[in-house]
mmCIF file of C-alpha atoms in Angstrom:
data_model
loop_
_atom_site.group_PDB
_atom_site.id
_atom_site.type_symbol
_atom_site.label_atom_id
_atom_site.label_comp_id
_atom_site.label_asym_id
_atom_site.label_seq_id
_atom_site.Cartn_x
_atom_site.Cartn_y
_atom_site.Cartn_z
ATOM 1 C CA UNK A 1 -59.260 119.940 141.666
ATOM 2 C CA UNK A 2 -58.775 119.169 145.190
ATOM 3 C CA UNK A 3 -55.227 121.332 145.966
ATOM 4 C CA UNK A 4 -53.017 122.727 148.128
ATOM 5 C CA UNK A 5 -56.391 120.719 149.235
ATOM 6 C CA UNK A 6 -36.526 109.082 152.807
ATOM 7 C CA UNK A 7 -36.531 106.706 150.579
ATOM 8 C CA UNK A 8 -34.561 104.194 153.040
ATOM 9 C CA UNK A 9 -30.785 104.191 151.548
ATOM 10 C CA UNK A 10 -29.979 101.008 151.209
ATOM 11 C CA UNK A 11 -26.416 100.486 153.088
ATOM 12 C CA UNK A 12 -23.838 98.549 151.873
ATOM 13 C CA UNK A 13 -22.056 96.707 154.763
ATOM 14 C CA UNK A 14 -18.205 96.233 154.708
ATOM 15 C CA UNK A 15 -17.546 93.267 156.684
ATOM 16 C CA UNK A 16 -13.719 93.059 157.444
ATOM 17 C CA UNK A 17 -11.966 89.893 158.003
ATOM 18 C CA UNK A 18 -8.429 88.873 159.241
ATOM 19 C CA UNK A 19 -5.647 89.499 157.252
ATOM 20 C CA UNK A 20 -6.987 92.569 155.611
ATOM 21 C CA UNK A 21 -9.529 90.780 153.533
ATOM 22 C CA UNK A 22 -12.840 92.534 153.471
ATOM 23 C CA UNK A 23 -16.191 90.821 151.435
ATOM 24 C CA UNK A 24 -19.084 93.322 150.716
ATOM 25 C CA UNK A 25 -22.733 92.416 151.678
ATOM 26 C CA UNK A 26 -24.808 94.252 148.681
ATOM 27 C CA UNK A 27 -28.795 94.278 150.111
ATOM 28 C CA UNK A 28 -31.318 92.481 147.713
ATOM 29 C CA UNK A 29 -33.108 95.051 145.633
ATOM 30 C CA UNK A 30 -36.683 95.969 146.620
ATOM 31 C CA UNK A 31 -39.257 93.208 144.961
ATOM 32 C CA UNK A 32 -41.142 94.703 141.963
ATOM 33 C CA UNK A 33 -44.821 94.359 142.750
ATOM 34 C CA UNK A 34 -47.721 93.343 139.933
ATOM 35 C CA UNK A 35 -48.209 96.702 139.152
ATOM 36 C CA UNK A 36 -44.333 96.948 137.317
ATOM 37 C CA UNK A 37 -43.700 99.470 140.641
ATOM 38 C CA UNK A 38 -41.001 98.257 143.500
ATOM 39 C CA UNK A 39 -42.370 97.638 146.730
ATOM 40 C CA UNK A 40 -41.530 101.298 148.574
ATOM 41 C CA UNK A 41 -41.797 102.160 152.144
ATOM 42 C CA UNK A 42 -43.920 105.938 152.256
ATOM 43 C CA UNK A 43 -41.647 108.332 154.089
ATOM 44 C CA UNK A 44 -42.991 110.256 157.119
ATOM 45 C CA UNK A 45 -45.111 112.668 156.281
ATOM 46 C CA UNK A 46 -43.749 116.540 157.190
ATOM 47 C CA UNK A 47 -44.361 120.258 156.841
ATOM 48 C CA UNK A 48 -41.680 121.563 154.903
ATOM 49 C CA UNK A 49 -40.587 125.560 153.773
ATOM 50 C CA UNK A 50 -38.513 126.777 151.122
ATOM 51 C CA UNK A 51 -37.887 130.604 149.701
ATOM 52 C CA UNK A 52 -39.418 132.268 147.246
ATOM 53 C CA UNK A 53 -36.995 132.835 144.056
ATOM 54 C CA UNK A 54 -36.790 136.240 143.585
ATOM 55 C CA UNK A 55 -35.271 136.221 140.066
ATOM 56 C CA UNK A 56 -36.649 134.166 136.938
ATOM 57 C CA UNK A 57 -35.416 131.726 134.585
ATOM 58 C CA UNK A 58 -32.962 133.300 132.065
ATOM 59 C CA UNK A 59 -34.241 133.290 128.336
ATOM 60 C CA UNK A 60 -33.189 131.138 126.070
ATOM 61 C CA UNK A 61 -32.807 127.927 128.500
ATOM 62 C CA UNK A 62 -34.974 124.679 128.489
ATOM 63 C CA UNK A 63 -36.025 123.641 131.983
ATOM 64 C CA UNK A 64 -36.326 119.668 132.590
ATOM 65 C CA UNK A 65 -37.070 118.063 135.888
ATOM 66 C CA UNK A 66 -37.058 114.500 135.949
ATOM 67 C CA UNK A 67 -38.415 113.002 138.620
ATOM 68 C CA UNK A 68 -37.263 109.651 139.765
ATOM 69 C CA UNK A 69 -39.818 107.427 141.192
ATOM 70 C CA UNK A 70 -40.303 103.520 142.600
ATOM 71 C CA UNK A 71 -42.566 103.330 139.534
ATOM 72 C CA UNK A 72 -39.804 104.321 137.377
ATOM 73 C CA UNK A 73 -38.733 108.214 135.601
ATOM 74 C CA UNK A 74 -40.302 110.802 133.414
ATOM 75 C CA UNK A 75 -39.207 113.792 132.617
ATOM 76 C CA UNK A 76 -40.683 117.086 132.509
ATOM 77 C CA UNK A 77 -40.101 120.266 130.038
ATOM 78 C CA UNK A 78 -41.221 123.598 131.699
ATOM 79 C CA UNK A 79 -43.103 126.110 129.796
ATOM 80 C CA UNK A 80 -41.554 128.891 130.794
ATOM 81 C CA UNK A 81 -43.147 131.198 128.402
ATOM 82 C CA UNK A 82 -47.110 130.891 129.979
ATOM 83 C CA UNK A 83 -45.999 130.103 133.426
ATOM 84 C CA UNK A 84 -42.578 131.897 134.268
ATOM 85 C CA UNK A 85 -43.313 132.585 137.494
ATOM 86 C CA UNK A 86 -44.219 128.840 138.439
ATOM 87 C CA UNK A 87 -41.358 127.609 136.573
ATOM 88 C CA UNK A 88 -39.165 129.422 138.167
ATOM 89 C CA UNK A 89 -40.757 128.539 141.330
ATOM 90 C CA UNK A 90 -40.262 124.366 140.642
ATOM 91 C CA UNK A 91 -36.861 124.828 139.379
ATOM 92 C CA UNK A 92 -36.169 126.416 142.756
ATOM 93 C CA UNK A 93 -37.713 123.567 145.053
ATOM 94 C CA UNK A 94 -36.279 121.138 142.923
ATOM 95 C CA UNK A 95 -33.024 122.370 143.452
ATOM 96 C CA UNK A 96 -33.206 122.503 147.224
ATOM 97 C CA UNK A 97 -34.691 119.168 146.892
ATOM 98 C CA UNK A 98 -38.282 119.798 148.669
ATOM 99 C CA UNK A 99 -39.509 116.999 146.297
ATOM 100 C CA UNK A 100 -37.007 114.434 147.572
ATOM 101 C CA UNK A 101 -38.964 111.918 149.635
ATOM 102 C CA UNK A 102 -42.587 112.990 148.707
ATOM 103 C CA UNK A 103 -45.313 110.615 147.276
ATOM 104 C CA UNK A 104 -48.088 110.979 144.775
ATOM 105 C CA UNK A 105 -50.746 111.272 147.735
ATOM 106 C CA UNK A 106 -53.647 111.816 145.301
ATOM 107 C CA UNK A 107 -54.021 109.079 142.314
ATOM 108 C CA UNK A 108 -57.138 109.197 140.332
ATOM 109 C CA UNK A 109 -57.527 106.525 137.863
ATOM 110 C CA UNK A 110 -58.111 107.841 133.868
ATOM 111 C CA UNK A 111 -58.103 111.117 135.454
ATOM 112 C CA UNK A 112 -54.835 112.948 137.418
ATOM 113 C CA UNK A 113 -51.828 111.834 139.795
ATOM 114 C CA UNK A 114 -51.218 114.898 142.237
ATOM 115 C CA UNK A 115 -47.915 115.131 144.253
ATOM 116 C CA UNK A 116 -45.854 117.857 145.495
ATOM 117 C CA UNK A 117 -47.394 118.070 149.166
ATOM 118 C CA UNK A 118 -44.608 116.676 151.626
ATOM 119 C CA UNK A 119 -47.494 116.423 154.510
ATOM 120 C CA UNK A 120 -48.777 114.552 152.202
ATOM 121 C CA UNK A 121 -52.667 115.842 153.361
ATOM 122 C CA UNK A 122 -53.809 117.855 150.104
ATOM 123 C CA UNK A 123 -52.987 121.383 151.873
ATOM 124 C CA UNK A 124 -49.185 121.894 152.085
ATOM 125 C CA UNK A 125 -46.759 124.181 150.545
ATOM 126 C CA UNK A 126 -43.897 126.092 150.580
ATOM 127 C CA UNK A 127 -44.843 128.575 152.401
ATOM 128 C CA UNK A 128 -45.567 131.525 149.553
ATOM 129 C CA UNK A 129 -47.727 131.079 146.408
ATOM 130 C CA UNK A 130 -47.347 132.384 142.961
ATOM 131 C CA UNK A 131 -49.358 133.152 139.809
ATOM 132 C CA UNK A 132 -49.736 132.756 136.219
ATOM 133 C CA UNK A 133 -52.762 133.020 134.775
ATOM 134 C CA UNK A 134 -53.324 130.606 132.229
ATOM 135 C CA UNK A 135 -55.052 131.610 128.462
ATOM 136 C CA UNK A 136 -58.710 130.851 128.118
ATOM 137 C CA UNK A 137 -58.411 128.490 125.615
ATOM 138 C CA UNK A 138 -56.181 125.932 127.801
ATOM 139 C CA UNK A 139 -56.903 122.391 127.410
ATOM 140 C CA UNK A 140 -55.725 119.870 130.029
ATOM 141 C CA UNK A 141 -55.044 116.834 128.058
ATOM 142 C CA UNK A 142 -52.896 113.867 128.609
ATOM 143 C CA UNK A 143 -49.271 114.080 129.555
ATOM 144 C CA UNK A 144 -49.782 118.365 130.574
ATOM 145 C CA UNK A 145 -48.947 119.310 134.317
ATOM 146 C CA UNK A 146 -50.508 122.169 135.959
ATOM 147 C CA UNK A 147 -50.440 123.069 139.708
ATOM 148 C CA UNK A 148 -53.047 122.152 142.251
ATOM 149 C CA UNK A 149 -54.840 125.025 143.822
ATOM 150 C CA UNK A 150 -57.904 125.545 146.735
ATOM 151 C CA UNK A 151 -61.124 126.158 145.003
ATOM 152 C CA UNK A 152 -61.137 130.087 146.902
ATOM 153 C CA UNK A 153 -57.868 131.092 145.272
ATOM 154 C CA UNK A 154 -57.712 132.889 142.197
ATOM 155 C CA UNK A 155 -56.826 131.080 138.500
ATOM 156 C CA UNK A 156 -53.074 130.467 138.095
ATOM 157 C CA UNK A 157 -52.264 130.282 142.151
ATOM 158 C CA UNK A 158 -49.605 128.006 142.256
ATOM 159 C CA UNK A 159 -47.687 126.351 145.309
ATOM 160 C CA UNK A 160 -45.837 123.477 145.343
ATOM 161 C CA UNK A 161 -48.633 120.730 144.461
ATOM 162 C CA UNK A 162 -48.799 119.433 140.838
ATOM 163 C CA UNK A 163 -50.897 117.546 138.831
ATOM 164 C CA UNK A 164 -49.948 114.927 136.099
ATOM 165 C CA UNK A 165 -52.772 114.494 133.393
ATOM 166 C CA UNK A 166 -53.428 110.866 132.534
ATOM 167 C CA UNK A 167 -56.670 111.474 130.752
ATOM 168 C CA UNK A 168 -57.382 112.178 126.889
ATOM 169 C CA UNK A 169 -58.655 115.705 128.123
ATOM 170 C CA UNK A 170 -59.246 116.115 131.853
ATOM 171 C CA UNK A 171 -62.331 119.093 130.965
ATOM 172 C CA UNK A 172 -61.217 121.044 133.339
ATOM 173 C CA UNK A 173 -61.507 124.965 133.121
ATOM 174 C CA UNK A 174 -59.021 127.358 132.615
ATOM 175 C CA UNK A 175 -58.195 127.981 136.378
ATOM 176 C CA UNK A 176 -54.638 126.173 136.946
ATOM 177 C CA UNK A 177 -51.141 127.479 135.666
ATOM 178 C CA UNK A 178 -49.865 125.101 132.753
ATOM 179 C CA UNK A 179 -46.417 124.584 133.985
ATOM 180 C CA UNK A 180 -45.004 121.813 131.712
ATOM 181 C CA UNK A 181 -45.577 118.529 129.838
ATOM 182 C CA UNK A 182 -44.216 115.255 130.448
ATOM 183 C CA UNK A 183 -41.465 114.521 127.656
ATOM 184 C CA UNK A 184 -40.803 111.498 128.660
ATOM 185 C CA UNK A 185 -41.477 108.483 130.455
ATOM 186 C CA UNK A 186 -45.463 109.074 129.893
ATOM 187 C CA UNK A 187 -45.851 104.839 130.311
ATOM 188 C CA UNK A 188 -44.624 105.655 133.740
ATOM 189 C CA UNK A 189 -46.914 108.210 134.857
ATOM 190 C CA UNK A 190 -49.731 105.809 133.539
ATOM 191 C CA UNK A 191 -48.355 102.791 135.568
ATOM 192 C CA UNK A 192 -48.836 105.497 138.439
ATOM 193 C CA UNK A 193 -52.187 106.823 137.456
ATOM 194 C CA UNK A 194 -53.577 103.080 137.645
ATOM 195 C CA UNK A 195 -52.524 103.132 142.009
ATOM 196 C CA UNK A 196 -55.082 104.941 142.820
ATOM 197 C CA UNK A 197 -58.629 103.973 144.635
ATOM 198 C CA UNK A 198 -61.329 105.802 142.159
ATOM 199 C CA UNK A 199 -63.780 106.291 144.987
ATOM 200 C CA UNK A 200 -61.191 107.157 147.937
ATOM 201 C CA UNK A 201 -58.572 108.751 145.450
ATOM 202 C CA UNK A 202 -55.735 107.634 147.529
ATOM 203 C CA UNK A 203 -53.072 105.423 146.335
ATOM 204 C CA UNK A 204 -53.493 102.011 146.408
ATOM 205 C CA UNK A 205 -49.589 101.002 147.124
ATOM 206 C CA UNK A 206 -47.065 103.963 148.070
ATOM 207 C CA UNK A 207 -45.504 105.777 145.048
ATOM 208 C CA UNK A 208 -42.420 107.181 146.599
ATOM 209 C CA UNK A 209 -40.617 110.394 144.456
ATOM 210 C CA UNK A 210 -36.954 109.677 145.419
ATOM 211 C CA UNK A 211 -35.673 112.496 143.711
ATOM 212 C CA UNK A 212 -36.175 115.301 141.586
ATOM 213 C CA UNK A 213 -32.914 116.836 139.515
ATOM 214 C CA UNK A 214 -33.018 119.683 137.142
ATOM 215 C CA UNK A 215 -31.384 119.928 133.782
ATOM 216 C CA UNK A 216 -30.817 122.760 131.344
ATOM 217 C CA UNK A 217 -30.654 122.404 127.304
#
């Protein structure tokens, strides 16, 4: 794996007229393109920190992010269990909304969709790493997400880039911490996995993450 290699808000105008009347102006929504995505504008790319959390998750509680997109929303359930520290890590940056105003800046067709890199150049991060090792026998097949590391790091080194599985079974070896599975919304990470340029691996329209929330069960 190649790692760690603003949404405009729409306004809504308030004209006011005489006499206390006021009419609102409500913007047309963003045209949905051929590929079932709306047309989004990529935000400026930018080197962005965060802290490290220094406690983990507390037992007993399921971890969702959902991550809203111009393609649409999934939803993803940590595994808290084989990746705590990375888990704990993405619940963190979610929170403080480093994923807010990102893109998917790696999209291989039948393959991944990598995100989490607000310089949107392969090699951001947070700023600190973390590591869980991942069990030999892991599999990477469709719908699993696992973090993008640099080839010289050791197995499990996690940051803030993620991958999204969109193959049957990606063959990859055991070297990237398993950090969830997509719950829902898996048509929507496939609508996303088909933006991408197979040769140049960049996306072929912008696929803009407008926000990420976090929910507990």
């Amino acid at each position: 794996m190649r790692g760690t290699a603003l949404v405009p808000v729409l306004l809504v105008g308030l004209i006011a007229g005489c006499g206390g009347d006021a009419s609102e102006e409500t913007p047309a929504p963003a045209e949905t393109t051929s590929s079932g995505c709306r047309e989004a504008v990529p935000p400026a790319a930018e080197e962005r920190g965060a802290e490290r959390p220094t406690r983990p998750l507390p037992g007993g509680v399921t971890y969702v992010l959902t991550f809203r997109t111009s393609c649409g929303t999934f939803a993803v359930t940590l595994h808290q269990a084989t990746a705590p520290a990375t888990a704990a890590s993405l619940v963190s940056l979610a929170r403080a909304g480093y994923f807010d105003g990102t893109v998917f800046h790696r999209i291989v067709p039948g393959y991944v969709i990598q995100g989490g890199d607000p310089t949107q150049s392969g090699a951001g991060g947070p700023g600190y790493s973390t590591r869980d090792v991942p069990p030999a026998d892991t599999r990477y097949t469709k719908g699993v997400v696992a973090m993008a590391k640099a080839a010289a790091e050791p197995p499990g080194t996690a940051g803030s880039q993620f991958f999204v599985v969109t193959s049957e079974d990606a063959g990859l070896a055991p070297e990237y911490a398993v950090v969830g599975s997509v719950t829902s919304g898996l048509d929507v990470v496939d609508t996303i996995g088909r933006l991408g340029d197979p040769v140049t691996e960049e996306p072929t329209q912008p696929v803009v993450v407008e926000r990420v929330t976090v929910a507990e069960r």
